[in-house]
């Protein structure tokens, strides 16, 4: 395999099925709001849906191990049935997509496959594809349990390009014809609108791959990041779905140990389906990810934060400082706290260091990572304690990855939870079952 980002063999449900019931939001959203997932199940009731092909992480802490295993087995069985009976449309190429978001802005994207041999989440690694945030290996096993035995993949990974001249994705808008439109529909539960066009022309595909190679060339990389000149170039960074991509990598590393070199070159699990976006798109906004403690009180968190800051010489202040966070107690009220002399370059790094310290010394407490300050305040009023993070400048993302390595865990989110990628396209990752499915159905 010679290219890092390549056209994919994409599977879509037959046109007779309602895509608004088929597509659902990424599994790692609304992890503290089970009522959202109840509404999603109601929206898809009785119809084929990607809800039956994923494991929403809201269930990871509430379900028993036996119930989780039952969910995983159900996912695997539904994949096999859907591959034969539902996913009857098949195409080879890229999918150019336009996602109309809640505010009316349109986010352009390109769906294709990345080569997992060009990606690593190992600390200090500098491949062409890199995570933008720390990968928490403890989050991989539940996802890996789903991927093992799965015949399909439908990851929610969104990759980011640093393409200020808009040379890769944006020009595709002028190449799409009406007869290439694959879907056009409203997403469930205020997810906005989604359109997708097939990019099957080989000349257009080659232009996309050539533009990507130029972005990752030594000349462009050194000019854009002079402080990192001479280091291994970066082509793309993970924006959303960091642990989904890490799971695909872990799964591929397991599989390839049993394959010959020739088999490794063409095995479908070597690739992972992703959506590629340009970080310079005005439709992409970087939202901070907040922290929510449970099993504790606002007073307990404040006392621990004060003592921890004093011990580490951070100079905690009840006012603006070099870094600030906002503590939200059980009343929903916020209190601004500042660190005068932090050792971490970002406030989220300081906050994450405190989270680790607090959980280690308070075994009855837990933390969740929440999108949206209003959601944090609402959950705090139900008994939680929130830490609101300051805004994150998206212009610093690639510079931070190139110069400083990965950002702290859960630094940013691309937009609101409803604006995350919805599962739509699928792809074979089990070659034996793919051949079996092809023999049973006629793909269009």
Tab-separated table of C-alpha atoms in Angstrom:
chain	number	residue	atom	x	y	z
A	1	UNK	CA	0.000	0.000	0.000
A	2	UNK	CA	1.526	3.314	-1.070
A	3	UNK	CA	-0.953	6.008	-0.029
A	4	UNK	CA	-1.992	7.146	3.434
A	5	UNK	CA	-5.547	8.128	2.453
A	6	UNK	CA	-7.258	6.058	-0.234
A	7	UNK	CA	-10.705	5.432	-1.782
A	8	UNK	CA	-12.894	2.977	0.095
A	9	UNK	CA	-15.326	0.173	-0.710
A	10	UNK	CA	-18.309	1.883	0.889
A	11	UNK	CA	-21.565	0.149	1.802
A	12	UNK	CA	-24.895	1.968	2.182
A	13	UNK	CA	-28.411	0.747	2.994
A	14	UNK	CA	-30.853	0.273	0.127
A	15	UNK	CA	-32.864	3.366	-0.801
A	16	UNK	CA	-36.064	1.813	0.577
A	17	UNK	CA	-34.835	2.381	4.139
A	18	UNK	CA	-35.226	5.745	5.861
A	19	UNK	CA	-31.721	7.210	6.367
A	20	UNK	CA	-32.952	9.409	9.237
A	21	UNK	CA	-33.646	6.203	11.169
A	22	UNK	CA	-30.472	4.512	9.926
A	23	UNK	CA	-27.925	7.158	11.007
A	24	UNK	CA	-27.191	7.793	14.700
A	25	UNK	CA	-24.690	9.925	16.571
A	26	UNK	CA	-21.238	8.752	17.750
A	27	UNK	CA	-21.250	6.202	20.570
A	28	UNK	CA	-19.153	8.365	22.918
A	29	UNK	CA	-21.668	11.223	23.094
A	30	UNK	CA	-24.312	11.867	25.788
A	31	UNK	CA	-22.541	9.484	28.174
A	32	UNK	CA	-24.305	11.052	31.160
A	33	UNK	CA	-27.685	11.392	29.442
A	34	UNK	CA	-29.325	7.973	28.987
A	35	UNK	CA	-32.554	9.747	28.072
A	36	UNK	CA	-30.942	10.850	24.786
A	37	UNK	CA	-30.320	7.237	23.802
A	38	UNK	CA	-33.844	6.284	24.807
A	39	UNK	CA	-35.106	8.905	22.365
A	40	UNK	CA	-32.758	7.587	19.677
A	41	UNK	CA	-34.101	4.059	20.100
A	42	UNK	CA	-37.621	5.441	19.819
A	43	UNK	CA	-36.705	7.250	16.585
A	44	UNK	CA	-35.361	4.025	15.046
A	45	UNK	CA	-38.026	1.685	16.415
A	46	UNK	CA	-38.660	-1.290	14.156
A	47	UNK	CA	-36.320	-0.115	11.391
A	48	UNK	CA	-32.741	-0.930	10.364
A	49	UNK	CA	-30.412	1.418	12.239
A	50	UNK	CA	-26.743	1.833	13.029
A	51	UNK	CA	-27.886	1.936	16.663
A	52	UNK	CA	-27.898	-1.854	16.481
A	53	UNK	CA	-24.310	-1.898	15.192
A	54	UNK	CA	-22.647	0.168	17.927
A	55	UNK	CA	-22.239	0.130	21.716
A	56	UNK	CA	-23.237	3.515	23.186
A	57	UNK	CA	-20.807	4.215	25.999
A	58	UNK	CA	-23.608	5.382	28.258
A	59	UNK	CA	-24.107	1.672	29.003
A	60	UNK	CA	-20.519	0.927	30.013
A	61	UNK	CA	-20.998	1.977	33.640
A	62	UNK	CA	-24.647	1.007	34.041
A	63	UNK	CA	-24.781	-2.480	32.502
A	64	UNK	CA	-23.531	-5.679	34.088
A	65	UNK	CA	-20.670	-7.523	32.324
A	66	UNK	CA	-23.173	-10.133	31.175
A	67	UNK	CA	-25.495	-7.492	29.701
A	68	UNK	CA	-22.597	-5.813	27.906
A	69	UNK	CA	-21.561	-9.147	26.426
A	70	UNK	CA	-25.135	-9.697	25.247
A	71	UNK	CA	-25.069	-6.283	23.558
A	72	UNK	CA	-21.798	-7.115	21.797
A	73	UNK	CA	-23.112	-10.454	20.559
A	74	UNK	CA	-26.236	-8.726	19.280
A	75	UNK	CA	-24.085	-6.186	17.429
A	76	UNK	CA	-22.136	-8.944	15.695
A	77	UNK	CA	-25.293	-10.767	14.644
A	78	UNK	CA	-26.971	-7.620	13.348
A	79	UNK	CA	-23.849	-6.816	11.325
A	80	UNK	CA	-24.054	-10.145	9.539
A	81	UNK	CA	-27.767	-9.771	8.803
A	82	UNK	CA	-27.454	-6.149	7.698
A	83	UNK	CA	-24.475	-6.917	5.461
A	84	UNK	CA	-26.548	-9.409	3.465
A	85	UNK	CA	-30.037	-7.912	3.630
A	86	UNK	CA	-29.735	-4.140	4.203
A	87	UNK	CA	-26.391	-2.876	2.883
A	88	UNK	CA	-27.181	-3.479	-0.772
A	89	UNK	CA	-25.571	-0.363	-2.227
A	90	UNK	CA	-21.822	-0.561	-2.767
A	91	UNK	CA	-19.380	1.853	-4.381
A	92	UNK	CA	-15.619	2.286	-4.629
A	93	UNK	CA	-14.330	5.789	-4.155
A	94	UNK	CA	-14.523	8.742	-1.824
A	95	UNK	CA	-17.724	10.258	-0.451
A	96	UNK	CA	-17.833	14.047	-0.419
A	97	UNK	CA	-20.246	15.173	2.283
A	98	UNK	CA	-21.842	18.383	3.466
A	99	UNK	CA	-23.177	18.536	7.002
A	100	UNK	CA	-25.509	21.425	7.807
A	101	UNK	CA	-25.044	22.147	11.492
A	102	UNK	CA	-27.350	23.602	14.122
A	103	UNK	CA	-26.334	27.187	13.354
A	104	UNK	CA	-26.838	26.733	9.600
A	105	UNK	CA	-23.124	26.521	8.750
A	106	UNK	CA	-22.043	23.748	6.368
A	107	UNK	CA	-19.122	21.505	7.276
A	108	UNK	CA	-17.470	19.890	4.269
A	109	UNK	CA	-15.902	16.464	4.622
A	110	UNK	CA	-14.418	13.616	2.625
A	111	UNK	CA	-14.970	9.978	3.571
A	112	UNK	CA	-12.226	7.520	2.684
A	113	UNK	CA	-9.763	5.118	4.301
A	114	UNK	CA	-6.540	5.776	6.175
A	115	UNK	CA	-3.708	3.253	6.275
A	116	UNK	CA	-3.242	2.225	9.909
A	117	UNK	CA	0.426	1.521	9.231
A	118	UNK	CA	0.836	5.310	8.945
A	119	UNK	CA	-0.725	5.938	12.369
A	120	UNK	CA	0.416	5.396	15.940
A	121	UNK	CA	-0.806	6.489	19.346
A	122	UNK	CA	2.440	5.460	21.060
A	123	UNK	CA	4.010	8.262	23.078
A	124	UNK	CA	6.743	10.043	21.147
A	125	UNK	CA	5.843	8.493	17.772
A	126	UNK	CA	5.729	10.872	14.792
A	127	UNK	CA	3.957	9.103	11.911
A	128	UNK	CA	1.987	10.831	9.146
A	129	UNK	CA	-1.235	10.396	11.177
A	130	UNK	CA	-1.172	11.370	14.854
A	131	UNK	CA	-3.628	11.725	17.714
A	132	UNK	CA	-4.204	15.290	18.830
A	133	UNK	CA	-4.877	14.232	22.424
A	134	UNK	CA	-3.560	11.595	24.800
A	135	UNK	CA	-4.929	8.134	24.103
A	136	UNK	CA	-6.231	6.463	27.243
A	137	UNK	CA	-5.465	2.797	26.633
A	138	UNK	CA	-7.984	1.770	29.299
A	139	UNK	CA	-10.747	2.994	26.965
A	140	UNK	CA	-9.727	0.635	24.159
A	141	UNK	CA	-10.783	-2.807	25.561
A	142	UNK	CA	-14.595	-2.286	25.415
A	143	UNK	CA	-14.333	-1.049	21.837
A	144	UNK	CA	-11.913	-3.811	20.946
A	145	UNK	CA	-14.413	-6.371	22.246
A	146	UNK	CA	-16.898	-5.003	19.712
A	147	UNK	CA	-14.409	-4.933	16.846
A	148	UNK	CA	-13.220	-8.487	17.445
A	149	UNK	CA	-15.745	-10.651	15.664
A	150	UNK	CA	-17.232	-7.698	13.778
A	151	UNK	CA	-17.646	-8.108	10.026
A	152	UNK	CA	-18.247	-4.389	9.460
A	153	UNK	CA	-16.748	-1.127	10.605
A	154	UNK	CA	-18.568	2.176	10.909
A	155	UNK	CA	-16.242	4.379	12.943
A	156	UNK	CA	-17.061	7.972	13.831
A	157	UNK	CA	-13.474	9.175	13.303
A	158	UNK	CA	-13.021	12.721	12.023
A	159	UNK	CA	-9.517	13.584	10.834
A	160	UNK	CA	-8.231	17.152	10.512
A	161	UNK	CA	-6.048	18.736	7.857
A	162	UNK	CA	-4.024	21.924	8.223
A	163	UNK	CA	-4.933	23.183	4.744
A	164	UNK	CA	-5.299	27.003	4.815
A	165	UNK	CA	-5.283	27.220	0.997
A	166	UNK	CA	-8.180	24.702	0.878
A	167	UNK	CA	-6.598	22.458	-1.741
A	168	UNK	CA	-7.985	19.027	-0.780
A	169	UNK	CA	-11.664	18.972	0.177
A	170	UNK	CA	-13.223	22.268	-0.844
A	171	UNK	CA	-12.594	21.940	-4.633
A	172	UNK	CA	-14.744	18.773	-4.687
A	173	UNK	CA	-17.924	20.827	-4.272
A	174	UNK	CA	-17.619	21.885	-7.929
A	175	UNK	CA	-17.143	18.331	-9.224
A	176	UNK	CA	-20.321	16.772	-7.783
A	177	UNK	CA	-23.218	16.147	-10.154
A	178	UNK	CA	-26.834	15.437	-9.260
A	179	UNK	CA	-26.566	11.815	-10.379
A	180	UNK	CA	-23.699	11.297	-7.895
A	181	UNK	CA	-25.909	12.192	-4.905
A	182	UNK	CA	-26.025	9.157	-2.599
A	183	UNK	CA	-28.098	10.559	0.272
A	184	UNK	CA	-29.796	13.780	1.354
A	185	UNK	CA	-31.754	13.810	4.626
A	186	UNK	CA	-32.336	15.271	8.095
A	187	UNK	CA	-30.486	13.563	10.934
A	188	UNK	CA	-32.409	12.398	14.000
A	189	UNK	CA	-32.661	14.395	17.225
A	190	UNK	CA	-31.596	17.819	15.935
A	191	UNK	CA	-28.433	16.545	14.293
A	192	UNK	CA	-28.797	18.841	11.299
A	193	UNK	CA	-28.803	17.773	7.645
A	194	UNK	CA	-26.479	15.440	5.739
A	195	UNK	CA	-25.764	15.128	2.007
A	196	UNK	CA	-23.262	12.811	0.352
A	197	UNK	CA	-21.953	12.577	-3.221
A	198	UNK	CA	-19.971	9.684	-4.697
A	199	UNK	CA	-16.477	10.570	-5.949
A	200	UNK	CA	-15.743	7.687	-8.325
A	201	UNK	CA	-13.771	9.479	-11.052
A	202	UNK	CA	-10.196	8.179	-10.793
A	203	UNK	CA	-8.693	11.448	-12.023
A	204	UNK	CA	-10.447	13.362	-9.228
A	205	UNK	CA	-9.343	10.763	-6.702
A	206	UNK	CA	-5.738	11.127	-7.842
A	207	UNK	CA	-5.934	14.917	-7.452
A	208	UNK	CA	-7.140	14.482	-3.875
A	209	UNK	CA	-4.295	12.127	-2.994
A	210	UNK	CA	-1.717	14.343	-4.701
A	211	UNK	CA	-2.926	17.395	-2.751
A	212	UNK	CA	-2.629	15.421	0.498
A	213	UNK	CA	0.909	14.332	-0.338
A	214	UNK	CA	1.854	17.941	-0.978
A	215	UNK	CA	0.558	18.975	2.457
A	216	UNK	CA	2.811	16.325	4.010
A	217	UNK	CA	5.838	17.173	1.864
A	218	UNK	CA	9.074	18.269	3.453
A	219	UNK	CA	8.893	21.669	1.723
A	220	UNK	CA	5.410	22.551	2.969
A	221	UNK	CA	5.926	21.108	6.451
A	222	UNK	CA	9.179	22.985	7.098
A	223	UNK	CA	7.721	26.258	5.820
A	224	UNK	CA	4.602	25.968	7.957
A	225	UNK	CA	6.349	24.792	11.137
A	226	UNK	CA	9.875	26.299	11.016
A	227	UNK	CA	10.499	25.440	14.662
A	228	UNK	CA	10.041	21.757	13.722
A	229	UNK	CA	11.951	21.871	10.432
A	230	UNK	CA	13.608	18.547	9.677
A	231	UNK	CA	11.265	16.519	11.852
A	232	UNK	CA	8.998	13.829	10.354
A	233	UNK	CA	6.116	15.581	8.537
A	234	UNK	CA	2.516	15.428	9.698
A	235	UNK	CA	-0.314	14.855	7.206
A	236	UNK	CA	-3.380	14.743	9.463
A	237	UNK	CA	-4.389	14.705	13.110
A	238	UNK	CA	-7.348	13.055	14.806
A	239	UNK	CA	-10.079	15.571	15.587
A	240	UNK	CA	-12.826	13.289	16.909
A	241	UNK	CA	-12.916	9.536	17.478
A	242	UNK	CA	-9.388	9.221	18.830
A	243	UNK	CA	-10.151	5.984	20.671
A	244	UNK	CA	-12.124	4.558	17.770
A	245	UNK	CA	-9.053	4.900	15.547
A	246	UNK	CA	-6.795	3.548	18.303
A	247	UNK	CA	-9.075	0.519	18.564
A	248	UNK	CA	-8.852	-0.104	14.830
A	249	UNK	CA	-5.064	0.073	15.124
A	250	UNK	CA	-4.980	-2.339	18.087
A	251	UNK	CA	-7.223	-4.745	16.183
A	252	UNK	CA	-5.035	-4.573	13.077
A	253	UNK	CA	-1.907	-5.196	15.166
A	254	UNK	CA	-3.548	-8.375	16.473
A	255	UNK	CA	-4.606	-9.596	13.035
A	256	UNK	CA	-1.420	-8.915	11.126
A	257	UNK	CA	0.711	-11.153	13.334
A	258	UNK	CA	-1.048	-14.124	11.679
A	259	UNK	CA	-0.678	-12.897	8.090
A	260	UNK	CA	2.041	-13.124	5.461
A	261	UNK	CA	3.561	-9.914	4.081
A	262	UNK	CA	1.461	-10.295	0.934
A	263	UNK	CA	-1.740	-10.780	2.957
A	264	UNK	CA	-0.952	-7.724	5.055
A	265	UNK	CA	-0.825	-5.485	1.994
A	266	UNK	CA	-4.425	-6.154	0.983
A	267	UNK	CA	-6.249	-7.086	4.172
A	268	UNK	CA	-9.249	-4.748	4.701
A	269	UNK	CA	-8.602	-4.401	8.451
A	270	UNK	CA	-5.365	-2.569	7.627
A	271	UNK	CA	-7.560	0.374	6.640
A	272	UNK	CA	-10.006	2.425	8.678
A	273	UNK	CA	-12.930	4.438	7.348
A	274	UNK	CA	-12.793	8.107	8.414
A	275	UNK	CA	-14.124	11.520	7.513
A	276	UNK	CA	-11.475	14.076	6.586
A	277	UNK	CA	-12.112	17.773	7.396
A	278	UNK	CA	-10.131	20.987	7.087
A	279	UNK	CA	-9.457	22.643	10.442
A	280	UNK	CA	-9.630	26.008	8.636
A	281	UNK	CA	-13.271	25.517	7.717
A	282	UNK	CA	-15.358	28.288	9.295
A	283	UNK	CA	-17.939	25.616	10.169
A	284	UNK	CA	-15.489	23.881	12.505
A	285	UNK	CA	-15.467	25.344	15.971
A	286	UNK	CA	-13.364	23.964	18.787
A	287	UNK	CA	-15.413	23.600	21.970
A	288	UNK	CA	-13.726	22.973	25.328
A	289	UNK	CA	-14.567	19.706	27.072
A	290	UNK	CA	-15.558	20.188	30.688
A	291	UNK	CA	-15.147	17.929	33.717
A	292	UNK	CA	-17.973	16.740	35.969
A	293	UNK	CA	-17.316	15.084	39.326
A	294	UNK	CA	-19.878	12.812	40.965
A	295	UNK	CA	-19.767	11.225	44.383
A	296	UNK	CA	-18.401	14.374	46.007
A	297	UNK	CA	-19.373	17.958	46.898
A	298	UNK	CA	-18.372	21.386	45.688
A	299	UNK	CA	-16.817	22.205	49.045
A	300	UNK	CA	-14.756	19.015	49.019
A	301	UNK	CA	-13.473	19.709	45.500
A	302	UNK	CA	-12.600	23.335	46.312
A	303	UNK	CA	-10.730	22.382	49.484
A	304	UNK	CA	-8.778	19.695	47.614
A	305	UNK	CA	-8.016	22.061	44.726
A	306	UNK	CA	-6.798	24.749	47.117
A	307	UNK	CA	-4.521	22.352	48.979
A	308	UNK	CA	-3.208	20.766	45.776
A	309	UNK	CA	-2.450	24.169	44.235
A	310	UNK	CA	-0.612	25.283	47.362
A	311	UNK	CA	1.467	22.099	47.490
A	312	UNK	CA	2.477	22.508	43.843
A	313	UNK	CA	3.078	26.270	43.962
A	314	UNK	CA	0.409	27.123	41.398
A	315	UNK	CA	-0.828	30.170	43.273
A	316	UNK	CA	-4.605	29.581	43.233
A	317	UNK	CA	-6.517	32.867	43.096
A	318	UNK	CA	-10.194	33.745	43.230
A	319	UNK	CA	-9.766	36.017	40.234
A	320	UNK	CA	-8.345	36.159	36.727
A	321	UNK	CA	-4.804	34.822	36.330
A	322	UNK	CA	-2.552	33.200	33.730
A	323	UNK	CA	-4.987	30.278	33.572
A	324	UNK	CA	-8.575	30.144	34.778
A	325	UNK	CA	-11.236	27.512	35.279
A	326	UNK	CA	-14.742	27.784	36.733
A	327	UNK	CA	-15.931	25.582	39.570
A	328	UNK	CA	-19.674	24.881	39.417
A	329	UNK	CA	-21.195	23.542	42.623
A	330	UNK	CA	-24.497	21.804	43.368
A	331	UNK	CA	-26.411	25.076	43.130
A	332	UNK	CA	-25.323	25.557	39.508
A	333	UNK	CA	-23.421	28.721	40.467
A	334	UNK	CA	-19.923	29.236	39.087
A	335	UNK	CA	-16.778	30.479	40.820
A	336	UNK	CA	-13.776	31.578	38.730
A	337	UNK	CA	-10.439	30.235	39.944
A	338	UNK	CA	-7.060	31.253	38.559
A	339	UNK	CA	-3.607	29.691	38.556
A	340	UNK	CA	-0.846	32.299	38.698
A	341	UNK	CA	2.124	29.952	38.156
A	342	UNK	CA	0.952	26.770	36.373
A	343	UNK	CA	3.435	24.256	34.998
A	344	UNK	CA	1.129	23.031	32.211
A	345	UNK	CA	0.854	25.227	29.094
A	346	UNK	CA	-2.967	24.969	28.980
A	347	UNK	CA	-5.572	25.288	31.732
A	348	UNK	CA	-7.056	21.955	30.682
A	349	UNK	CA	-3.703	20.309	31.412
A	350	UNK	CA	-3.662	21.777	34.904
A	351	UNK	CA	-7.261	20.695	35.447
A	352	UNK	CA	-6.582	17.164	34.212
A	353	UNK	CA	-3.611	16.844	36.568
A	354	UNK	CA	-5.888	17.828	39.447
A	355	UNK	CA	-8.559	15.362	38.322
A	356	UNK	CA	-6.044	12.520	38.540
A	357	UNK	CA	-4.909	13.674	41.975
A	358	UNK	CA	-8.461	14.054	43.283
A	359	UNK	CA	-9.691	10.674	42.076
A	360	UNK	CA	-6.656	8.936	43.579
A	361	UNK	CA	-7.394	10.438	47.002
A	362	UNK	CA	-11.208	10.181	46.829
A	363	UNK	CA	-12.082	6.589	45.853
A	364	UNK	CA	-15.819	7.277	46.061
A	365	UNK	CA	-15.677	9.983	43.408
A	366	UNK	CA	-15.808	9.642	39.616
A	367	UNK	CA	-15.413	12.022	36.678
A	368	UNK	CA	-17.121	12.355	33.320
A	369	UNK	CA	-16.235	14.534	30.347
A	370	UNK	CA	-19.084	16.762	29.204
A	371	UNK	CA	-19.784	18.911	26.141
A	372	UNK	CA	-21.528	22.212	26.790
A	373	UNK	CA	-21.395	24.497	29.833
A	374	UNK	CA	-25.189	24.513	30.152
A	375	UNK	CA	-25.205	20.716	30.363
A	376	UNK	CA	-22.561	20.821	33.098
A	377	UNK	CA	-24.582	23.332	35.101
A	378	UNK	CA	-27.737	21.236	34.740
A	379	UNK	CA	-25.940	18.066	35.841
A	380	UNK	CA	-24.283	19.917	38.733
A	381	UNK	CA	-27.719	20.902	40.013
A	382	UNK	CA	-28.532	17.187	40.103
A	383	UNK	CA	-25.659	16.586	42.495
A	384	UNK	CA	-22.468	16.880	40.451
A	385	UNK	CA	-19.537	19.300	40.631
A	386	UNK	CA	-18.331	20.857	37.392
A	387	UNK	CA	-15.013	22.239	36.205
A	388	UNK	CA	-15.620	24.503	33.195
A	389	UNK	CA	-12.656	24.873	30.858
A	390	UNK	CA	-11.774	28.095	28.964
A	391	UNK	CA	-12.148	28.366	25.191
A	392	UNK	CA	-9.661	26.506	22.966
A	393	UNK	CA	-8.135	28.239	19.909
A	394	UNK	CA	-8.232	25.855	16.946
A	395	UNK	CA	-5.300	27.645	15.310
A	396	UNK	CA	-3.082	26.190	18.040
A	397	UNK	CA	-4.067	22.561	17.437
A	398	UNK	CA	-1.584	21.551	14.750
A	399	UNK	CA	1.163	23.738	16.169
A	400	UNK	CA	0.673	22.034	19.529
A	401	UNK	CA	0.740	18.533	18.037
A	402	UNK	CA	3.844	19.239	15.943
A	403	UNK	CA	5.857	21.085	18.571
A	404	UNK	CA	4.649	19.639	21.835
A	405	UNK	CA	3.220	16.243	21.014
A	406	UNK	CA	-0.333	15.343	21.956
A	407	UNK	CA	-2.559	17.724	23.879
A	408	UNK	CA	-3.936	16.818	27.319
A	409	UNK	CA	-6.728	14.287	27.444
A	410	UNK	CA	-10.142	15.672	26.432
A	411	UNK	CA	-8.830	19.139	25.572
A	412	UNK	CA	-11.359	20.045	22.925
A	413	UNK	CA	-14.389	18.890	21.021
A	414	UNK	CA	-15.359	19.830	17.495
A	415	UNK	CA	-18.708	21.509	18.036
A	416	UNK	CA	-21.695	20.450	20.097
A	417	UNK	CA	-22.590	16.839	20.814
A	418	UNK	CA	-25.407	16.861	18.224
A	419	UNK	CA	-22.890	17.998	15.602
A	420	UNK	CA	-20.627	14.995	15.966
A	421	UNK	CA	-20.307	12.578	13.107
A	422	UNK	CA	-23.312	10.309	12.643
A	423	UNK	CA	-22.717	6.743	11.507
A	424	UNK	CA	-23.784	6.421	7.879
A	425	UNK	CA	-21.298	4.555	5.686
A	426	UNK	CA	-20.129	1.014	6.448
A	427	UNK	CA	-17.255	-1.106	5.211
A	428	UNK	CA	-16.197	-4.774	5.244
A	429	UNK	CA	-13.298	-5.690	7.527
A	430	UNK	CA	-13.720	-9.485	7.485
A	431	UNK	CA	-12.679	-10.699	4.015
A	432	UNK	CA	-14.192	-14.167	4.446
A	433	UNK	CA	-17.634	-12.895	5.388
A	434	UNK	CA	-17.447	-10.216	2.682
A	435	UNK	CA	-17.001	-12.944	0.051
A	436	UNK	CA	-19.902	-14.868	1.606
A	437	UNK	CA	-22.122	-11.769	1.550
A	438	UNK	CA	-21.234	-11.001	-2.062
A	439	UNK	CA	-22.304	-14.486	-3.071
A	440	UNK	CA	-25.717	-13.989	-1.453
A	441	UNK	CA	-26.612	-10.497	-2.624
A	442	UNK	CA	-26.301	-8.236	-5.611
A	443	UNK	CA	-24.751	-4.929	-4.680
A	444	UNK	CA	-25.622	-1.909	-6.800
